Amino acid sequence: MEKFISLKAIVAPMDRPNVDTDAIIPKQFLKSIKRTGFGPNLFDEWRYLDHGEPGMDNAKRQLNEDFVLNQPRYHGAQILLARENFGCGSSREHAPWALLDYGFRVVIAPSFADIFYSNSFKNGILLIKLETGVIDNLFNDVAATEGYELIIDLETQIITKPDGSTVKFDVDEFRKHRLLNGLDDIGLTLQHTDDIKAYEQRRRTEAPWLF
Amino acid sequence: MAGKTLYEKIWDQHVVRDNGDGTALLYIDRQLVHEVTSPQAFEGLRIAGRKLWRVDANLATPDHNVPTTDRSKGIEDPISRLQVETLDQNCTDFGVTEFKMDDIRQGIVHVIGPEQGATLPGMTVVCGDSHTSTHGAFGALAHGIGTSEVEHVMATQCLVQAKSKTMLVSVNGKVNAGITAKDIVLAIIGEIGTAGGTGYAIEFGGDAIRALSMEGRMTVCNMAIEAGARAGMVAVDQKTIDFVKGRPYSPKEDQWEQAVKAWNELHSDADASFDTIVNIDAANIKPQVTWGTSPEMVVGINSKVPDPANEKDAVKREGMIAALKYMGLTANTPMNEIEVDKVFIGSCTNSRIEDIRAAAEVAKGRKVASNIKLAMVVPGSGLIKQQAEKEGLDKILIEAGFEWREPGCSMCLAMNADRLEPQERCASTSNRNFEGRQGQGGRTHLVSPAMAAAAAVTGHFIDVQDM
């Protein structure tokens, strides 16, 4: 997993609640057996006017010019500003894979769905929860200023706006630690092999039908 | 000392170690595996040179991509075929038991787990699929995980988890005749919203939940995720134990008594405290139909399509306007005047024998209406299909004009060939009415199997009690 320390980048607004993982990456692209290559199909049904299928040349497809990510002012955005319950629905990790592959490293929203939240951090994407009022202001700021950028610093947990004002954000200590260091969860857990074996030995007596 | 909730009991039994940072290493008893969310996990193991920690804790089946029509020629779509073949190859290479496409035991993972006794009370159950919450019906702690976590469980038999908050949703009293588990859970989601359960493990209790069959409880827990909760659960009672007994993976005679003794403890203590309690009056629940593009956009069949003008919250109002536009509906239209094009009875929510019986009961002696382009019934597993055929349900349904298909996820998410065309409207017993879920531009209305069958034979939504 790639580390996340700090980022200065353009913000793109996704102004609708309950953006589900089916919308983030539609099911036909889940047939892939790889972790990469989902970026061109991120938000496929909103982004293109025609129906997308795996293997199509996306450069030749008809873009939905009204869709936010197709607007030139948001090109190169690495921070997505969203509404409540972002990432709800299916557990597909293809959703954070698609966001990451497109270039997003941060999503800011009032709330996130649980499984999406966990999946994103495991892929080096920082999710930031802020109060609705703060989010409303950010939507206004982004709309008002072309090329609106934020600086996000994970170590200090501070967002700095273009005018120099700051917003503090919370993040779980364990997730922050893993993200700052780009740590591999499996490697960390395997350091506790003896604990897992001891647990199994005890459970074989307590609940032998589980083995 | 205060008592424990069911969630806390199972949690405590599975803590391998406290990590001291707000998380614990939690032991996982069962992992169910399907073709869509596992290939990258197996690949990760290969790259790192890792093996499965406990091969026999895993059980696999292909379900999302499998055709529901004649399977003798295999899968036509080469990309779908590769994904299923990849699962076959991975299971062979790593030694995982798999019910392949031509196995009578093949079916939707969340149907076959309980059917085989591979889901047991008190277990921790995971799968790379959000509807893993289904298994909580057995007094298990079950939830969906992403592919990184699938790989983590494969390699370590554990997950790094933070404890959830606890919510009790108590459905009190008795439901009216014709009200099913699906109506109960849709009404709950309508009440608490699609994010109402975020951060929680929900325990469903109350007389109306206790009165449900195991199939019904699975339907309710299945949709806990649609209320935002990763896990839904129901306390163990005699129905749970009777259901589990004698299944292939259930404890055998010498361990049965010991297991039952442990399972009888799997309920929240009388003095346990929940972070949140929601009370719902069962008698007020009507047959439910969703009208929008989120499961919380749901009303009783006797209601009208809601009017965004009456919504004060601006973000919600915009959401309603967008949903009505996508759904091609006008505010204030009576729900029972909405005509449908297709009917889908199936999915991990409603494809069990009880669901097929309910559909057949409505279909018996009637015909699918002339405006219905397709009405299909997709059993949840090969064994359910066999059981339904033994009961003659297939004949009743076929006679009425329904198509009787092979088991799989099918048009719940349309990864195989079963899908809606743009603007087609579907009465569906599945779990998600998201935009494009059943096919790009498709319009999904979530209902119970009886309500779906009623829509099929009348051509529009109707209160099944009025038929």
XYZ file of N, CA and C in Angstrom, chain B residues 223-352:
390
model
N -30.838 -7.757 4.796
C -30.949 -6.344 4.431
C -30.491 -5.391 5.538
N -29.859 -5.921 6.584
C -29.276 -5.050 7.614
C -28.306 -4.073 6.956
N -27.574 -4.562 5.963
C -26.595 -3.720 5.273
C -27.291 -2.578 4.533
N -28.522 -2.804 4.117
C -29.284 -1.733 3.442
C -29.714 -0.654 4.427
N -29.618 -0.980 5.725
C -29.844 0.044 6.753
C -28.498 0.586 7.231
N -27.416 0.197 6.555
C -26.091 0.716 6.883
C -25.302 -0.150 7.850
N -25.942 -1.151 8.454
C -25.249 -1.984 9.451
C -24.550 -3.148 8.764
N -23.270 -3.319 9.054
C -22.554 -4.434 8.432
C -23.124 -5.773 8.894
N -23.516 -5.832 10.176
C -24.027 -7.090 10.719
C -25.439 -6.918 11.246
N -26.279 -7.917 10.954
C -27.604 -8.011 11.560
C -27.653 -9.356 12.247
N -28.359 -9.464 13.331
C -28.402 -10.761 14.002
C -29.700 -10.983 14.743
N -30.012 -12.267 14.965
C -31.212 -12.668 15.702
C -30.764 -13.711 16.723
N -31.301 -13.630 17.933
C -30.922 -14.577 18.987
C -31.317 -16.002 18.619
N -30.572 -16.931 19.159
C -30.842 -18.355 18.915
C -32.085 -18.779 19.701
N -32.948 -19.564 19.078
C -34.037 -20.235 19.793
C -34.198 -21.639 19.213
N -35.273 -22.314 19.602
C -35.434 -23.703 19.154
C -35.515 -23.802 17.632
N -36.100 -22.781 16.998
C -36.198 -22.806 15.524
C -34.806 -22.851 14.886
N -33.889 -22.087 15.481
C -32.520 -22.042 14.956
C -31.905 -23.436 15.037
N -32.049 -24.018 16.218
C -31.406 -25.315 16.461
C -32.028 -26.402 15.580
N -33.359 -26.362 15.444
C -34.035 -27.344 14.587
C -33.580 -27.219 13.133
N -33.366 -25.989 12.682
C -32.957 -25.764 11.289
C -31.572 -26.349 11.036
N -30.692 -26.167 12.017
C -29.286 -26.554 11.842
C -29.105 -28.074 11.889
N -29.952 -28.735 12.649
C -29.756 -30.170 12.925
C -29.724 -31.027 11.653
N -28.731 -31.900 11.606
C -28.668 -32.902 10.549
C -28.136 -32.414 9.215
N -27.636 -31.213 9.138
C -27.088 -30.722 7.863
C -25.635 -31.197 7.705
N -25.144 -31.241 6.461
C -23.831 -31.865 6.222
C -22.688 -31.325 7.093
N -22.642 -30.009 7.317
C -21.542 -29.439 8.094
C -21.906 -29.213 9.569
N -23.105 -29.597 9.972
C -23.521 -29.397 11.370
C -22.771 -30.349 12.277
N -22.690 -30.028 13.582
C -21.995 -30.921 14.515
C -22.649 -32.307 14.515
N -21.808 -33.304 14.591
C -22.315 -34.681 14.601
C -22.721 -35.063 16.023
N -23.297 -36.234 16.139
C -23.905 -36.680 17.407
C -23.052 -36.452 18.644
N -21.777 -36.814 18.570
C -20.945 -36.732 19.779
C -20.721 -35.295 20.244
N -20.885 -34.333 19.333
C -20.669 -32.938 19.728
C -21.961 -32.124 19.779
N -23.044 -32.738 19.357
C -24.302 -32.003 19.216
C -24.766 -31.404 20.547
N -24.811 -32.214 21.596
C -25.320 -31.738 22.892
C -24.474 -30.578 23.420
N -23.158 -30.720 23.270
C -22.244 -29.670 23.733
C -22.490 -28.367 22.956
N -22.711 -28.521 21.663
C -22.957 -27.342 20.820
C -24.276 -26.666 21.198
N -25.322 -27.465 21.364
C -26.639 -26.900 21.682
C -26.588 -26.157 23.014
N -25.852 -26.725 23.955
C -25.715 -26.087 25.268
C -25.078 -24.685 25.102
N -24.055 -24.617 24.278
C -23.397 -23.318 24.043
C -24.321 -22.366 23.284
N -25.030 -22.912 22.305
C -25.901 -22.062 21.469
C -27.044 -21.471 22.276
N -27.517 -22.215 23.282
C -28.632 -21.703 24.084
C -28.270 -20.459 24.890
N -26.991 -20.147 24.939
C -26.554 -18.902 25.605
C -26.534 -17.717 24.639
N -26.799 -17.977 23.381
C -26.607 -16.933 22.362
C -27.835 -16.033 22.200
N -28.046 -15.236 23.225
C -29.092 -14.219 23.203
C -28.595 -13.083 24.091
N -29.127 -11.905 23.904
C -28.725 -10.794 24.773
C -29.304 -11.018 26.158
N -28.492 -10.753 27.174
C -28.980 -10.913 28.542
C -30.070 -9.882 28.820
N -30.954 -10.228 29.757
C -32.090 -9.338 30.055
C -31.620 -7.947 30.497
N -30.466 -7.892 31.168
C -29.981 -6.597 31.651
C -28.876 -6.015 30.765
N -28.768 -6.535 29.538
C -27.762 -5.981 28.614
C -28.205 -4.603 28.155
N -27.233 -3.724 27.882
C -27.650 -2.409 27.392
C -27.141 -2.187 25.972
N -28.009 -1.625 25.157
C -27.686 -1.315 23.762
C -27.397 0.180 23.641
N -26.585 0.530 22.660
C -26.315 1.952 22.438
C -27.554 2.668 21.918
N -28.355 1.941 21.147
C -29.589 2.516 20.588
C -30.670 1.447 20.559
N -31.890 1.829 20.852
C -33.025 0.904 20.726
C -34.086 1.556 19.852
N -34.563 0.806 18.880
C -35.626 1.293 17.997
C -36.820 0.365 18.171
N -37.960 0.902 18.446
C -39.180 0.095 18.580
C -40.077 0.306 17.382
N -40.579 -0.785 16.848
C -41.474 -0.696 15.693
C -42.724 -1.523 16.006
N -43.872 -0.962 15.693
C -45.128 -1.648 15.949
C -45.472 -2.519 14.734
N -45.444 -3.819 14.930
C -45.641 -4.759 13.817
C -46.986 -4.539 13.130
N -47.991 -4.214 13.913
C -49.357 -4.099 13.362
C -49.476 -2.975 12.337
N -48.549 -2.013 12.390
C -48.625 -0.880 11.455
C -47.966 -1.167 10.105
N -47.280 -2.307 9.997
C -46.528 -2.576 8.757
C -47.472 -3.051 7.648
N -47.408 -2.335 6.528
C -48.188 -2.692 5.328
C -47.254 -3.382 4.328
N -47.801 -4.044 3.321
C -46.928 -4.556 2.260
C -46.127 -3.398 1.663
N -44.818 -3.560 1.552
C -43.938 -2.460 1.176
C -43.544 -2.517 -0.305
N -43.411 -1.327 -0.891
C -42.899 -1.204 -2.263
C -41.955 0.004 -2.277
N -40.759 -0.156 -2.826
C -39.888 1.011 -2.933
C -40.283 1.812 -4.177
N -40.086 3.118 -4.093
C -40.451 3.977 -5.226
C -39.233 4.681 -5.828
N -38.073 4.636 -5.114
C -36.921 5.426 -5.559
C -35.685 4.597 -5.822
N -34.535 5.213 -5.626
C -33.271 4.576 -5.982
C -32.403 4.296 -4.761
N -33.032 4.232 -3.594
C -32.364 3.860 -2.368
C -33.396 3.073 -1.565
N -32.988 2.013 -0.870
C -33.989 1.183 -0.183
C -34.823 1.940 0.857
N -34.316 3.073 1.325
C -35.109 3.843 2.294
C -36.262 4.579 1.623
N -36.249 4.643 0.307
C -37.335 5.297 -0.434
C -38.437 4.271 -0.628
N -39.201 4.054 0.432
C -40.159 2.953 0.461
C -41.455 3.417 1.109
N -42.565 2.899 0.611
C -43.878 3.219 1.198
C -44.741 1.954 1.218
N -45.862 2.028 1.910
C -46.841 0.945 1.889
C -47.567 0.959 0.554
N -48.060 -0.209 0.152
C -48.736 -0.330 -1.147
C -49.965 0.575 -1.236
N -50.558 0.896 -0.099
C -51.761 1.743 -0.090
C -51.430 3.234 -0.175
N -50.115 3.554 -0.316
C -49.708 4.962 -0.338
C -49.497 5.457 -1.771
N -49.087 6.736 -1.829
C -48.784 7.336 -3.128
C -47.278 7.603 -3.228
N -46.818 7.822 -4.430
C -45.424 8.225 -4.631
C -45.227 9.568 -3.909
N -44.254 9.651 -3.014
C -44.077 10.869 -2.223
C -43.775 12.094 -3.093
N -44.132 13.258 -2.556
C -43.947 14.511 -3.272
C -42.741 15.254 -2.686
N -41.713 15.491 -3.509
C -40.526 16.199 -2.996
C -40.882 17.572 -2.406
N -41.972 18.156 -2.873
C -42.372 19.489 -2.378
C -42.602 19.468 -0.870
N -42.921 18.293 -0.339
C -43.177 18.193 1.098
C -41.920 17.947 1.923
N -40.766 17.820 1.259
C -39.506 17.542 1.967
C -38.787 18.855 2.283
N -38.480 19.065 3.558
C -37.867 20.340 3.967
C -36.357 20.363 3.741
N -35.706 19.213 3.925
C -34.248 19.143 3.794
C -33.865 19.238 2.303
N -33.026 20.230 1.978
C -32.721 20.505 0.574
C -31.981 19.351 -0.118
N -31.005 18.767 0.572
C -30.238 17.674 -0.037
C -31.156 16.475 -0.312
N -32.033 16.179 0.667
C -32.980 15.066 0.488
C -33.964 15.348 -0.641
N -34.432 16.609 -0.684
C -35.405 16.973 -1.719
C -34.798 16.786 -3.106
N -33.559 17.250 -3.275
C -32.877 17.072 -4.564
C -32.725 15.589 -4.886
N -32.430 14.805 -3.857
C -32.296 13.352 -4.031
C -33.600 12.733 -4.500
N -34.715 13.198 -3.932
C -36.033 12.672 -4.325
C -36.366 13.044 -5.755
N -36.050 14.284 -6.122
C -36.351 14.736 -7.491
C -35.550 13.906 -8.500
N -34.270 13.692 -8.173
C -33.418 12.886 -9.066
C -33.935 11.453 -9.149
N -34.383 10.918 -8.017
C -34.872 9.531 -8.000
C -36.144 9.398 -8.834
N -37.059 10.343 -8.684
C -38.316 10.272 -9.454
C -38.034 10.373 -10.948
N -37.066 11.231 -11.292
C -36.708 11.381 -12.706
C -36.158 10.057 -13.238
N -35.223 9.481 -12.477
C -34.626 8.215 -12.925
C -35.698 7.123 -13.029
N -36.606 7.102 -12.047
C -37.619 6.049 -11.998
C -38.776 6.301 -12.967
N -38.826 7.491 -13.560
C -39.911 7.801 -14.490
C -41.252 7.852 -13.790
N -41.275 8.399 -12.579
C -42.505 8.450 -11.795
C -42.893 9.891 -11.505
N -44.191 10.094 -11.325
C -44.725 11.404 -10.965
C -45.179 11.355 -9.517
N -44.855 12.407 -8.775
C -45.267 12.473 -7.374
C -46.771 12.321 -7.263
N -47.205 11.713 -6.170
C -48.626 11.535 -5.832
C -49.361 10.485 -6.669
N -48.627 9.730 -7.492
C -49.259 8.610 -8.205
C -49.522 7.491 -7.191
N -50.731 6.939 -7.150
C -50.957 5.796 -6.254
C -50.033 4.629 -6.625
N -49.403 4.029 -5.640
C -48.441 2.954 -5.915
C -49.096 1.829 -6.719
N -50.381 1.536 -6.413
C -51.008 0.395 -7.104
C -51.442 0.711 -8.533
N -51.112 1.904 -9.021
C -51.371 2.198 -10.444
C -50.097 2.071 -11.280
N -48.976 1.747 -10.623
C -47.708 1.666 -11.356
C -47.593 0.301 -12.044
N -47.473 0.327 -13.361
C -47.354 -0.918 -14.124
C -45.896 -1.342 -14.232
N -45.670 -2.635 -14.290
C -44.299 -3.137 -14.393
C -44.102 -3.903 -15.699
N -42.819 -4.027 -16.099
C -42.472 -4.736 -17.341
C -41.913 -6.124 -17.068
N -41.157 -6.224 -15.978
C -40.513 -7.508 -15.671
C -40.673 -7.816 -14.187
N -40.585 -9.099 -13.869
C -40.681 -9.519 -12.474
C -39.538 -10.485 -12.188
N -38.820 -10.189 -11.102
C -37.695 -11.056 -10.724
C -37.918 -11.570 -9.301
N -38.032 -12.887 -9.190
C -38.156 -13.500 -7.866
C -36.898 -14.339 -7.647
N -36.066 -13.888 -6.720
C -34.805 -14.571 -6.457
C -33.919 -13.709 -5.579
N -32.603 -13.963 -5.616
C -31.552 -13.256 -4.867
C -31.347 -13.823 -3.473
N -30.230 -13.423 -2.842
C -29.931 -13.922 -1.492
C -30.936 -13.418 -0.474
N -31.774 -12.458 -0.853
C -32.816 -11.961 0.049
C -34.029 -12.880 0.045
N -34.448 -13.317 -1.126
C -35.722 -14.033 -1.280
C -35.677 -15.115 -2.354
N -34.880 -16.145 -2.141
C -34.853 -17.231 -3.134
C -34.937 -18.585 -2.456
N -35.377 -18.584 -1.193
C -35.443 -19.841 -0.449
C -36.802 -20.494 -0.653
